[in-house]
Amino acid sequence: MKTRPEKNEILERLVITIDGPAGSGKTTTARGVARRLNLRHIDTGAMYRAVTWKVLETGTDIRDGDRVGRVALDICIAFADHDGSPKTVIADGTDVTDAIRSSEVTENVSLVSSYPLVRKAMVRMQRRFARSGGVVLEGRDIGSVVLPDAEVKIYLDASTEERARRRLKELEAKGVTKGMDEVRESIERRDRLDSGHELSPLKIPVGAHIVDTTDLTIDGQVARVCETATRTAARLFELMTAEKDPNRFKREKPIYRLGRLTILFLARILFGLRIVGREGYEFYENYVYASNHRSNVDPPVVGSTIGRELAFLAKESLFRNKLFGKLIATYNAIPTRRDAFDRRVIRRALALLDAGGSLLIFPEGQRVAGERLGDAKAGVGYLALKSGAPVVPIYVSGTQNLGRALIRRPRITVLRGRPIRVTDSATAEPTGANSREFGRMVMSAIETLHEDFENDGKLLGGS
Ligand code: DC
């Protein structure tokens, strides 16, 4: 039996992301929030700075993306808790807290953080820092790319004028005198550089709670974020402890349950099916489950691992055979034209979600061969944002080439991640642009599961 969580436990395990432009007060706010809610604080800007420091320190050619990338892959970064502020940053055993704020590092960090290998290494490290929860991460791409499944996503904003004023004050405190115009120009230049990244440009994560800090004090900013976090924790607590008919979302009609358990049984004994992360995040609500797609058996196999009745989207051509069409209709397949954004299908899927049903979809829209994942079609984002149902990312591996199973038993693995949910519905009104963006967030979460599988698939355990 699962014991019920305490309200505080949820708050203690939250993942909070704070993104925003230079000078919006991210670091001070994140530090304040972490202190007040007793969470760890990870300054991801400091991580890119530490890599830059190491590159300069070791005389690595800063224009050589591969070499710089190798430095990022090898570096060991730790944040030591220290009573005084700012937080101590250790890079490969050296205290670099002050060194990473030097003007030499500041001038070069944008270039270093633009290299794909550097981003890959840092993103991986950031996801590891966040894995056990109870953490505030601040940066540029945290809510959108690094941790789309964070429960609380904040975007801090402030006018350029105000940010320049703050920077000027900071410099004055350090005894550096500079003109307002020069500081404003430097802020604008950094904005351009930071939003121009091809890989992870600075942007407002879909569903983030935007806090305009122009007229707020630091205490005010901290209070706003803490309020949002507390409200989210309370909502999650309610979802986990619903008293009224808690199993409403998990009902299955007998024929569905029979079919599902049969497939689950066969997949286990024939193909060594292993499920990781099952029921880890069971809430009393309905979901859009989103999985990568490699094989025709993905819908029944992935579907069988989810202990509730689901609907699926299926190619119209599959219904041509009357008998087969009837069979898949029994298992809630909705006929879909795959070439277009099918309004009729979207309407049916939305009606189903509104009635409390759950849906399994394959955002890539078609099978994608090889190890690479495809891009999401706009449908998944639109459905999720329009219905408000959180999206559970799923990574499936090993369903390809089941025909060879007679020679060598493949091992199918289904990895389930944490639901991607919206912090503030005001920034999640579906449009074409943010539906696509949400789809990217979903694929990014599936990619994370893929990485987990590649990196420590053998250690993941599961049943
Ligand atoms: O917030 P900061 O000034 O310490 O950030 C230093 C640099 O790192 C900044 O130029 C942008 C980059 N950065 C990034 O690309 N992605 C992040 N998540 C955090 C920082």
Short mmCIF file of C-alpha atoms and ligand atoms in Angstrom, two decimals:
data_model
loop_
_atom_site.label_atom_id
_atom_site.label_comp_id
_atom_site.label_asym_id
_atom_site.label_seq_id
_atom_site.Cartn_x
_atom_site.Cartn_y
_atom_site.Cartn_z
CA MET A 1 0.00 0.00 0.00
CA LYS A 2 1.19 3.42 -0.88
CA THR A 3 1.07 5.72 2.08
CA ARG A 4 -0.41 9.10 1.53
CA PRO A 5 2.07 11.90 1.16
CA GLU A 6 2.09 14.80 3.54
CA LYS A 7 1.52 18.23 2.06
CA ASN A 8 5.00 19.32 3.11
CA GLU A 9 6.55 16.30 1.45
CA ILE A 10 5.27 17.50 -1.91
CA LEU A 11 6.68 20.96 -1.30
CA GLU A 12 10.02 19.48 -0.26
CA ARG A 13 10.27 17.46 -3.46
CA LEU A 14 9.18 20.15 -5.91
CA VAL A 15 11.26 21.09 -8.93
CA ILE A 16 11.09 24.84 -9.52
CA THR A 17 12.60 26.45 -12.62
CA ILE A 18 13.30 30.16 -12.91
CA ASP A 19 14.19 31.48 -16.36
CA GLY A 20 14.69 35.01 -17.55
CA PRO A 21 17.04 37.49 -19.16
CA ALA A 22 20.24 38.88 -17.65
CA GLY A 23 19.51 41.26 -14.82
CA SER A 24 15.98 40.06 -14.08
CA GLY A 25 17.11 39.02 -10.60
CA LYS A 26 17.05 35.26 -11.16
CA THR A 27 19.98 34.37 -8.94
CA THR A 28 18.93 36.48 -5.96
CA THR A 29 15.34 35.31 -6.28
CA ALA A 30 16.25 31.65 -6.68
CA ARG A 31 18.53 31.85 -3.66
CA GLY A 32 15.78 33.47 -1.58
CA VAL A 33 13.18 30.91 -2.65
CA ALA A 34 15.54 28.01 -1.96
CA ARG A 35 16.27 29.35 1.50
CA ARG A 36 12.61 29.96 2.35
CA LEU A 37 11.33 26.62 1.11
CA ASN A 38 14.43 24.71 2.21
CA LEU A 39 15.34 23.49 -1.29
CA ARG A 40 18.69 23.21 -3.05
CA HIS A 41 19.65 25.99 -5.46
CA ILE A 42 21.40 25.40 -8.77
CA ASP A 43 22.66 28.43 -10.69
CA THR A 44 23.06 27.05 -14.22
CA GLY A 45 24.66 30.28 -15.46
CA ALA A 46 27.44 29.60 -12.95
CA MET A 47 27.91 26.18 -14.56
CA TYR A 48 28.47 27.70 -18.02
CA ARG A 49 30.77 30.21 -16.36
CA ALA A 50 32.75 27.43 -14.65
CA VAL A 51 33.31 25.71 -18.00
CA THR A 52 34.46 29.03 -19.47
CA TRP A 53 36.83 29.52 -16.55
CA LYS A 54 38.29 26.05 -17.08
CA VAL A 55 38.71 26.67 -20.83
CA LEU A 56 40.61 29.89 -20.16
CA GLU A 57 42.59 28.36 -17.30
CA THR A 58 43.77 25.40 -19.37
CA GLY A 59 44.56 27.49 -22.46
CA THR A 60 42.04 25.50 -24.56
CA ASP A 61 41.32 27.10 -27.96
CA ILE A 62 37.99 28.79 -27.27
CA ARG A 63 37.04 28.76 -30.95
CA ASP A 64 37.30 24.98 -31.14
CA GLY A 65 33.81 23.74 -30.21
CA ASP A 66 34.90 20.11 -29.93
CA ARG A 67 37.79 20.83 -27.57
CA VAL A 68 35.65 23.15 -25.47
CA GLY A 69 32.95 20.48 -25.47
CA ARG A 70 35.41 17.95 -24.11
CA VAL A 71 36.27 20.30 -21.24
CA ALA A 72 32.53 20.51 -20.45
CA LEU A 73 32.14 16.73 -20.53
CA ASP A 74 35.08 16.22 -18.16
CA ILE A 75 34.47 18.98 -15.66
CA CYS A 76 33.06 18.23 -12.23
CA ILE A 77 30.92 21.04 -10.82
CA ALA A 78 29.56 21.20 -7.30
CA PHE A 79 27.64 23.79 -5.34
CA ALA A 80 28.69 23.97 -1.73
CA ASP A 81 26.26 25.36 0.78
CA HIS A 82 27.73 28.27 2.52
CA ASP A 83 26.02 30.52 4.96
CA GLY A 84 27.23 33.71 3.41
CA SER A 85 26.08 34.64 -0.08
CA PRO A 86 26.81 34.04 -2.89
CA LYS A 87 26.96 30.31 -3.00
CA THR A 88 30.34 28.61 -3.32
CA VAL A 89 30.99 27.05 -6.73
CA ILE A 90 33.61 24.31 -6.96
CA ALA A 91 35.02 23.27 -10.33
CA ASP A 92 37.32 20.24 -10.34
CA GLY A 93 38.17 20.81 -6.70
CA THR A 94 38.92 24.53 -7.03
CA ASP A 95 36.77 27.23 -5.44
CA VAL A 96 35.86 29.38 -8.45
CA THR A 97 33.07 31.46 -6.82
CA ASP A 98 34.86 34.74 -7.52
CA ALA A 99 36.86 33.71 -10.60
CA ILE A 100 33.72 32.95 -12.64
CA ARG A 101 32.50 36.53 -12.20
CA SER A 102 35.64 38.03 -13.78
CA SER A 103 35.13 40.17 -16.88
CA GLU A 104 37.21 37.73 -18.93
CA VAL A 105 34.78 34.91 -18.13
CA THR A 106 31.75 37.16 -18.66
CA GLU A 107 33.00 38.19 -22.09
CA ASN A 108 33.52 34.62 -23.25
CA VAL A 109 30.66 32.72 -21.64
CA SER A 110 28.15 33.41 -24.42
CA LEU A 111 30.42 31.79 -27.01
CA VAL A 112 31.19 28.81 -24.78
CA SER A 113 27.53 28.24 -23.97
CA SER A 114 26.61 28.26 -27.67
CA TYR A 115 28.49 25.01 -28.43
CA PRO A 116 26.16 21.98 -28.77
CA LEU A 117 28.50 19.66 -26.85
CA VAL A 118 28.78 22.11 -23.98
CA ARG A 119 24.99 22.41 -23.77
CA LYS A 120 24.57 18.67 -23.91
CA ALA A 121 27.01 18.12 -21.06
CA MET A 122 25.52 20.87 -18.88
CA VAL A 123 21.92 19.84 -19.55
CA ARG A 124 22.75 16.29 -18.55
CA MET A 125 24.37 17.48 -15.34
CA GLN A 126 21.42 19.77 -14.58
CA ARG A 127 18.94 16.93 -15.04
CA ARG A 128 21.01 14.82 -12.66
CA PHE A 129 20.97 17.60 -10.08
CA ALA A 130 17.17 17.74 -10.36
CA ARG A 131 16.47 14.02 -10.36
CA SER A 132 15.62 13.62 -6.71
CA GLY A 133 13.58 16.83 -6.59
CA GLY A 134 13.64 19.50 -3.91
CA VAL A 135 15.52 21.97 -6.05
CA VAL A 136 15.33 25.42 -7.64
CA LEU A 137 17.18 25.72 -10.94
CA GLU A 138 17.65 29.06 -12.63
CA GLY A 139 18.86 29.84 -16.12
CA ARG A 140 17.67 30.46 -19.66
CA ASP A 141 16.27 27.18 -20.96
CA ILE A 142 15.44 25.27 -17.81
CA GLY A 143 11.63 25.18 -18.00
CA SER A 144 11.57 24.74 -21.78
CA VAL A 145 14.41 22.33 -22.59
CA VAL A 146 16.15 21.00 -19.50
CA LEU A 147 13.20 20.18 -17.24
CA PRO A 148 9.90 20.50 -19.08
CA ASP A 149 8.42 18.27 -16.36
CA ALA A 150 9.16 20.73 -13.54
CA GLU A 151 6.03 21.36 -11.52
CA VAL A 152 6.66 25.06 -11.05
CA LYS A 153 7.95 27.13 -13.95
CA ILE A 154 8.64 30.81 -13.46
CA TYR A 155 9.71 33.40 -16.01
CA LEU A 156 11.17 36.57 -14.51
CA ASP A 157 11.05 39.64 -16.67
CA ALA A 158 11.99 43.29 -16.26
CA SER A 159 12.36 46.25 -18.59
CA THR A 160 15.79 46.82 -20.16
CA GLU A 161 15.96 50.19 -18.37
CA GLU A 162 15.40 48.60 -14.98
CA ARG A 163 17.86 45.80 -15.63
CA ALA A 164 20.52 48.29 -16.68
CA ARG A 165 19.88 50.32 -13.51
CA ARG A 166 20.34 47.20 -11.37
CA ARG A 167 23.55 46.25 -13.16
CA LEU A 168 24.90 49.77 -12.70
CA LYS A 169 24.24 49.60 -8.97
CA GLU A 170 25.99 46.22 -8.81
CA LEU A 171 29.03 47.63 -10.58
CA GLU A 172 29.09 50.69 -8.33
CA ALA A 173 29.09 48.45 -5.29
CA LYS A 174 32.18 46.81 -6.73
CA GLY A 175 33.80 50.21 -7.26
CA VAL A 176 33.51 50.09 -11.07
CA THR A 177 32.24 53.23 -12.75
CA LYS A 178 30.49 52.93 -16.10
CA GLY A 179 27.95 55.02 -17.99
CA MET A 180 24.25 54.11 -18.12
CA ASP A 181 24.32 53.93 -21.93
CA GLU A 182 27.25 51.56 -21.98
CA VAL A 183 25.60 49.24 -19.44
CA ARG A 184 22.28 49.29 -21.31
CA GLU A 185 24.01 48.45 -24.58
CA SER A 186 25.86 45.57 -22.98
CA ILE A 187 22.56 44.20 -21.60
CA GLU A 188 20.94 44.48 -25.04
CA ARG A 189 23.88 42.73 -26.64
CA ARG A 190 23.60 39.85 -24.17
CA ASP A 191 19.84 39.62 -24.77
CA ARG A 192 20.52 39.26 -28.48
CA LEU A 193 23.19 36.63 -27.93
CA ASP A 194 21.11 34.69 -25.41
CA SER A 195 17.96 34.65 -27.54
CA GLY A 196 19.88 33.93 -30.72
CA HIS A 197 21.12 30.50 -29.63
CA GLU A 198 19.95 27.94 -32.08
CA LEU A 199 19.82 25.18 -29.50
CA SER A 200 18.33 26.74 -26.43
CA PRO A 201 17.34 30.31 -26.98
CA LEU A 202 15.93 32.27 -24.07
CA LYS A 203 12.16 32.05 -24.27
CA ILE A 204 9.13 31.91 -22.05
CA PRO A 205 8.31 28.26 -21.38
CA VAL A 206 4.73 27.41 -22.37
CA GLY A 207 2.63 27.47 -19.22
CA ALA A 208 5.18 29.35 -17.12
CA HIS A 209 4.09 31.89 -14.54
CA ILE A 210 5.44 35.27 -15.64
CA VAL A 211 6.59 37.65 -12.93
CA ASP A 212 7.40 41.17 -14.07
CA THR A 213 9.97 42.36 -11.57
CA THR A 214 10.31 45.94 -12.82
CA ASP A 215 8.44 47.32 -9.82
CA LEU A 216 9.08 44.54 -7.35
CA THR A 217 11.60 44.34 -4.54
CA ILE A 218 13.65 41.16 -4.15
CA ASP A 219 11.49 40.19 -1.17
CA GLY A 220 8.44 40.74 -3.35
CA GLN A 221 9.85 38.52 -6.09
CA VAL A 222 10.71 35.78 -3.63
CA ALA A 223 7.23 35.97 -2.10
CA ARG A 224 5.56 35.68 -5.52
CA VAL A 225 7.51 32.58 -6.46
CA CYS A 226 6.95 30.98 -3.05
CA GLU A 227 3.21 31.64 -3.32
CA THR A 228 3.09 29.98 -6.73
CA ALA A 229 5.05 27.01 -5.43
CA THR A 230 2.83 26.60 -2.38
CA ARG A 231 -0.30 26.85 -4.51
CA THR A 232 1.03 24.19 -6.90
CA ALA A 233 1.96 21.88 -4.04
CA ALA A 234 -1.54 22.25 -2.60
CA ARG A 235 -3.09 21.41 -5.98
CA LEU A 236 -0.89 18.32 -6.37
CA PHE A 237 -1.73 17.26 -2.84
CA GLU A 238 -5.42 17.49 -3.65
CA LEU A 239 -4.91 15.41 -6.79
CA MET A 240 -3.08 12.72 -4.87
CA THR A 241 -5.57 12.46 -2.07
CA ALA A 242 -8.91 12.85 -3.84
CA GLU A 243 -11.55 11.27 -1.63
CA LYS A 244 -14.44 11.11 -4.05
CA ASP A 245 -14.33 8.06 -6.28
CA PRO A 246 -10.53 8.02 -6.53
CA ASN A 247 -10.53 5.25 -9.12
CA ARG A 248 -12.77 7.00 -11.60
CA PHE A 249 -9.85 7.61 -13.95
CA LYS A 250 -8.59 4.05 -13.77
CA ARG A 251 -11.75 2.22 -14.79
CA GLU A 252 -11.51 -0.31 -17.63
CA LYS A 253 -14.35 -2.13 -19.35
CA PRO A 254 -13.90 -5.92 -18.90
CA ILE A 255 -12.98 -6.62 -22.53
CA TYR A 256 -10.37 -3.86 -22.46
CA ARG A 257 -8.85 -5.18 -19.25
CA LEU A 258 -8.79 -8.72 -20.57
CA GLY A 259 -7.06 -7.67 -23.79
CA ARG A 260 -4.62 -5.43 -21.97
CA LEU A 261 -3.58 -8.05 -19.44
CA THR A 262 -3.19 -10.67 -22.19
CA ILE A 263 -0.85 -8.44 -24.16
CA LEU A 264 1.04 -7.49 -21.00
CA PHE A 265 1.49 -11.17 -20.15
CA LEU A 266 2.63 -12.11 -23.66
CA ALA A 267 5.02 -9.17 -23.90
CA ARG A 268 6.54 -10.16 -20.57
CA ILE A 269 7.14 -13.80 -21.32
CA LEU A 270 7.96 -13.53 -25.02
CA PHE A 271 9.85 -10.26 -25.16
CA GLY A 272 11.03 -9.67 -21.59
CA LEU A 273 8.98 -6.49 -21.22
CA ARG A 274 10.27 -4.29 -18.45
CA ILE A 275 8.40 -1.25 -17.14
CA VAL A 276 10.29 1.54 -15.42
CA GLY A 277 8.65 4.32 -13.45
CA ARG A 278 5.27 2.64 -13.30
CA GLU A 279 2.68 4.27 -11.06
CA GLY A 280 5.44 6.48 -9.79
CA TYR A 281 3.28 9.52 -10.26
CA GLU A 282 -0.25 8.32 -9.94
CA PHE A 283 -2.66 11.18 -9.51
CA TYR A 284 -6.42 11.17 -9.71
CA GLU A 285 -6.67 12.90 -13.04
CA ASN A 286 -6.59 12.00 -16.70
CA TYR A 287 -3.58 12.27 -18.97
CA VAL A 288 -2.37 12.48 -22.50
CA TYR A 289 0.34 9.79 -22.68
CA ALA A 290 2.92 10.60 -25.36
CA SER A 291 5.38 7.99 -26.60
CA ASN A 292 8.06 7.75 -29.24
CA HIS A 293 7.15 5.43 -32.11
CA ARG A 294 9.31 2.70 -33.62
CA SER A 295 6.99 -0.15 -34.48
CA ASN A 296 3.41 -1.16 -35.23
CA VAL A 297 3.23 -3.01 -31.93
CA ASP A 298 3.89 0.17 -29.93
CA PRO A 299 0.23 1.07 -29.36
CA PRO A 300 -0.79 -2.29 -27.82
CA VAL A 301 2.52 -2.82 -25.99
CA VAL A 302 2.85 0.67 -24.53
CA GLY A 303 -0.90 0.78 -23.91
CA SER A 304 -0.79 -2.47 -21.97
CA THR A 305 1.67 -0.99 -19.47
CA ILE A 306 -0.75 1.75 -18.45
CA GLY A 307 -3.26 0.53 -15.90
CA ARG A 308 -6.28 2.41 -17.17
CA GLU A 309 -8.44 2.44 -20.26
CA LEU A 310 -7.00 4.53 -23.06
CA ALA A 311 -8.06 5.74 -26.48
CA PHE A 312 -5.64 5.69 -29.43
CA LEU A 313 -5.37 7.40 -32.78
CA ALA A 314 -5.10 4.94 -35.67
CA LYS A 315 -4.57 5.36 -39.38
CA GLU A 316 -7.85 5.28 -41.31
CA SER A 317 -6.47 2.55 -43.58
CA LEU A 318 -6.36 0.15 -40.64
CA PHE A 319 -10.16 0.18 -40.59
CA ARG A 320 -10.43 -1.08 -44.17
CA ASN A 321 -10.46 -4.65 -43.01
CA LYS A 322 -13.90 -4.88 -41.34
CA LEU A 323 -12.93 -7.43 -38.71
CA PHE A 324 -9.68 -5.73 -37.73
CA GLY A 325 -11.45 -2.36 -37.75
CA LYS A 326 -14.02 -3.71 -35.31
CA LEU A 327 -11.31 -5.14 -33.08
CA ILE A 328 -9.34 -1.93 -32.78
CA ALA A 329 -12.54 0.08 -32.35
CA THR A 330 -13.25 -2.10 -29.30
CA TYR A 331 -9.91 -0.88 -28.00
CA ASN A 332 -10.92 2.74 -28.55
CA ALA A 333 -9.00 3.42 -31.76
CA ILE A 334 -10.06 6.68 -33.38
CA PRO A 335 -9.62 6.69 -37.17
CA THR A 336 -7.25 9.44 -38.27
CA ARG A 337 -5.96 10.77 -41.55
CA ARG A 338 -2.24 11.05 -40.89
CA ASP A 339 -1.49 13.73 -43.47
CA ALA A 340 -3.44 16.59 -41.95
CA PHE A 341 -4.39 18.18 -38.69
CA ASP A 342 -7.73 16.41 -38.62
CA ARG A 343 -10.32 18.65 -36.97
CA ARG A 344 -12.84 15.89 -36.54
CA VAL A 345 -10.30 13.78 -34.68
CA ILE A 346 -9.15 16.65 -32.52
CA ARG A 347 -12.77 17.30 -31.58
CA ARG A 348 -13.34 13.67 -30.66
CA ALA A 349 -10.14 13.47 -28.66
CA LEU A 350 -11.00 16.66 -26.79
CA ALA A 351 -14.49 15.40 -25.95
CA LEU A 352 -12.93 12.23 -24.60
CA LEU A 353 -10.40 14.13 -22.48
CA ASP A 354 -13.10 16.49 -21.21
CA ALA A 355 -15.11 13.48 -20.07
CA GLY A 356 -12.14 12.30 -17.98
CA GLY A 357 -10.74 9.77 -20.47
CA SER A 358 -7.03 9.31 -21.20
CA LEU A 359 -5.33 9.11 -24.56
CA LEU A 360 -2.15 7.50 -25.85
CA ILE A 361 -0.59 9.30 -28.78
CA PHE A 362 2.63 9.21 -30.76
CA PRO A 363 3.62 12.84 -31.29
CA GLU A 364 6.05 12.04 -34.10
CA GLY A 365 2.99 11.14 -36.16
CA GLN A 366 4.64 8.15 -37.78
CA ARG A 367 7.24 5.52 -37.05
CA VAL A 368 10.80 6.82 -36.79
CA ALA A 369 13.53 4.28 -37.48
CA GLY A 370 16.89 4.18 -35.74
CA GLU A 371 17.91 5.72 -32.45
CA ARG A 372 17.02 9.30 -33.32
CA LEU A 373 13.69 10.76 -32.24
CA GLY A 374 11.54 12.72 -34.69
CA ASP A 375 9.93 16.13 -34.21
CA ALA A 376 6.48 16.45 -32.69
CA LYS A 377 3.52 17.30 -34.87
CA ALA A 378 1.41 20.19 -33.60
CA GLY A 379 -1.46 17.92 -32.49
CA VAL A 380 -0.08 16.80 -29.14
CA GLY A 381 0.56 20.35 -27.93
CA TYR A 382 -2.81 21.57 -29.10
CA LEU A 383 -4.66 18.70 -27.42
CA ALA A 384 -2.77 19.08 -24.16
CA LEU A 385 -3.10 22.85 -23.97
CA LYS A 386 -6.75 22.89 -25.04
CA SER A 387 -7.82 20.12 -22.65
CA GLY A 388 -5.50 21.06 -19.80
CA ALA A 389 -4.59 17.38 -19.34
CA PRO A 390 -0.94 16.90 -18.29
CA VAL A 391 1.25 14.96 -20.71
CA VAL A 392 3.10 11.88 -19.48
CA PRO A 393 6.24 11.29 -21.58
CA ILE A 394 7.06 7.69 -22.45
CA TYR A 395 10.13 6.18 -24.08
CA VAL A 396 9.79 2.72 -25.60
CA SER A 397 12.74 0.68 -26.79
CA GLY A 398 13.14 -2.79 -28.24
CA THR A 399 9.87 -3.08 -30.16
CA GLN A 400 11.65 -3.02 -33.52
CA ASN A 401 12.43 -6.28 -35.28
CA LEU A 402 10.32 -8.46 -33.04
CA GLY A 403 10.43 -11.00 -35.90
CA ARG A 404 13.95 -11.87 -34.81
CA ALA A 405 12.60 -12.78 -31.40
CA LEU A 406 12.80 -16.45 -32.33
CA ILE A 407 16.58 -16.26 -32.54
CA ARG A 408 17.36 -13.86 -29.78
CA ARG A 409 14.89 -12.65 -27.20
CA PRO A 410 14.69 -8.87 -27.40
CA ARG A 411 14.06 -6.89 -24.30
CA ILE A 412 11.32 -4.32 -24.54
CA THR A 413 11.63 -1.43 -22.11
CA VAL A 414 8.94 1.14 -21.43
CA LEU A 415 10.13 4.12 -19.43
CA ARG A 416 7.58 6.51 -18.04
CA GLY A 417 8.47 10.06 -16.99
CA ARG A 418 6.80 12.64 -14.81
CA PRO A 419 3.79 14.52 -16.17
CA ILE A 420 4.44 17.77 -17.95
CA ARG A 421 2.00 20.23 -16.50
CA VAL A 422 1.21 23.86 -16.83
CA THR A 423 2.02 26.22 -13.94
CA ASP A 424 -0.13 29.10 -15.20
CA SER A 425 -2.92 28.54 -17.68
CA ALA A 426 -2.80 32.20 -18.73
CA THR A 427 0.39 31.50 -20.70
CA ALA A 428 -0.94 28.21 -22.08
CA GLU A 429 -3.78 29.39 -24.33
CA PRO A 430 -3.26 27.21 -27.40
CA THR A 431 -1.98 28.93 -30.53
CA GLY A 432 -0.13 27.42 -33.46
CA ALA A 433 3.19 28.64 -32.11
CA ASN A 434 2.87 27.48 -28.53
CA SER A 435 1.27 24.16 -29.55
CA ARG A 436 4.42 23.44 -31.56
CA GLU A 437 6.55 24.68 -28.68
CA PHE A 438 4.74 22.42 -26.22
CA GLY A 439 5.29 19.53 -28.64
CA ARG A 440 9.02 20.30 -28.52
CA MET A 441 8.88 20.22 -24.71
CA VAL A 442 7.23 16.80 -24.86
CA MET A 443 9.90 15.44 -27.22
CA SER A 444 12.57 16.93 -24.98
CA ALA A 445 11.13 15.02 -22.03
CA ILE A 446 11.05 11.80 -24.08
CA GLU A 447 14.65 12.48 -25.12
CA THR A 448 15.56 12.73 -21.42
CA LEU A 449 14.10 9.27 -20.83
CA HIS A 450 16.02 8.03 -23.87
CA GLU A 451 19.24 9.41 -22.36
CA ASP A 452 18.48 7.77 -19.02
CA PHE A 453 17.97 4.53 -20.86
CA GLU A 454 21.23 4.85 -22.80
CA ASN A 455 23.28 6.00 -19.82
CA ASP A 456 22.15 3.67 -17.13
CA GLY A 457 19.58 1.41 -18.69
CA LYS A 458 21.02 -1.51 -16.82
CA LEU A 459 20.79 0.27 -13.51
CA LEU A 460 17.25 1.49 -13.92
CA GLY A 461 15.70 -1.64 -12.49
CA GLY A 462 11.94 -1.75 -12.82
CA SER A 463 9.76 -4.79 -13.09
O1 DC B 1 23.09 34.12 -15.72
P1 DC B 1 24.58 34.28 -16.03
O2 DC B 1 24.96 35.66 -16.42
O3 DC B 1 25.46 33.76 -14.93
O4 DC B 1 24.80 33.34 -17.31
C1 DC B 1 26.03 33.24 -17.92
C2 DC B 1 25.90 32.85 -19.38
O5 DC B 1 25.49 31.50 -19.50
C3 DC B 1 24.94 33.68 -20.20
O6 DC B 1 25.64 34.30 -21.24
C4 DC B 1 23.96 32.73 -20.80
C5 DC B 1 24.49 31.37 -20.49
N1 DC B 1 23.45 30.46 -19.97
C6 DC B 1 22.83 29.62 -20.85
O7 DC B 1 23.13 29.67 -22.04
N2 DC B 1 21.91 28.72 -20.41
C7 DC B 1 21.57 28.68 -19.11
N3 DC B 1 20.67 27.80 -18.69
C8 DC B 1 22.19 29.55 -18.20
C9 DC B 1 23.12 30.45 -18.66
#
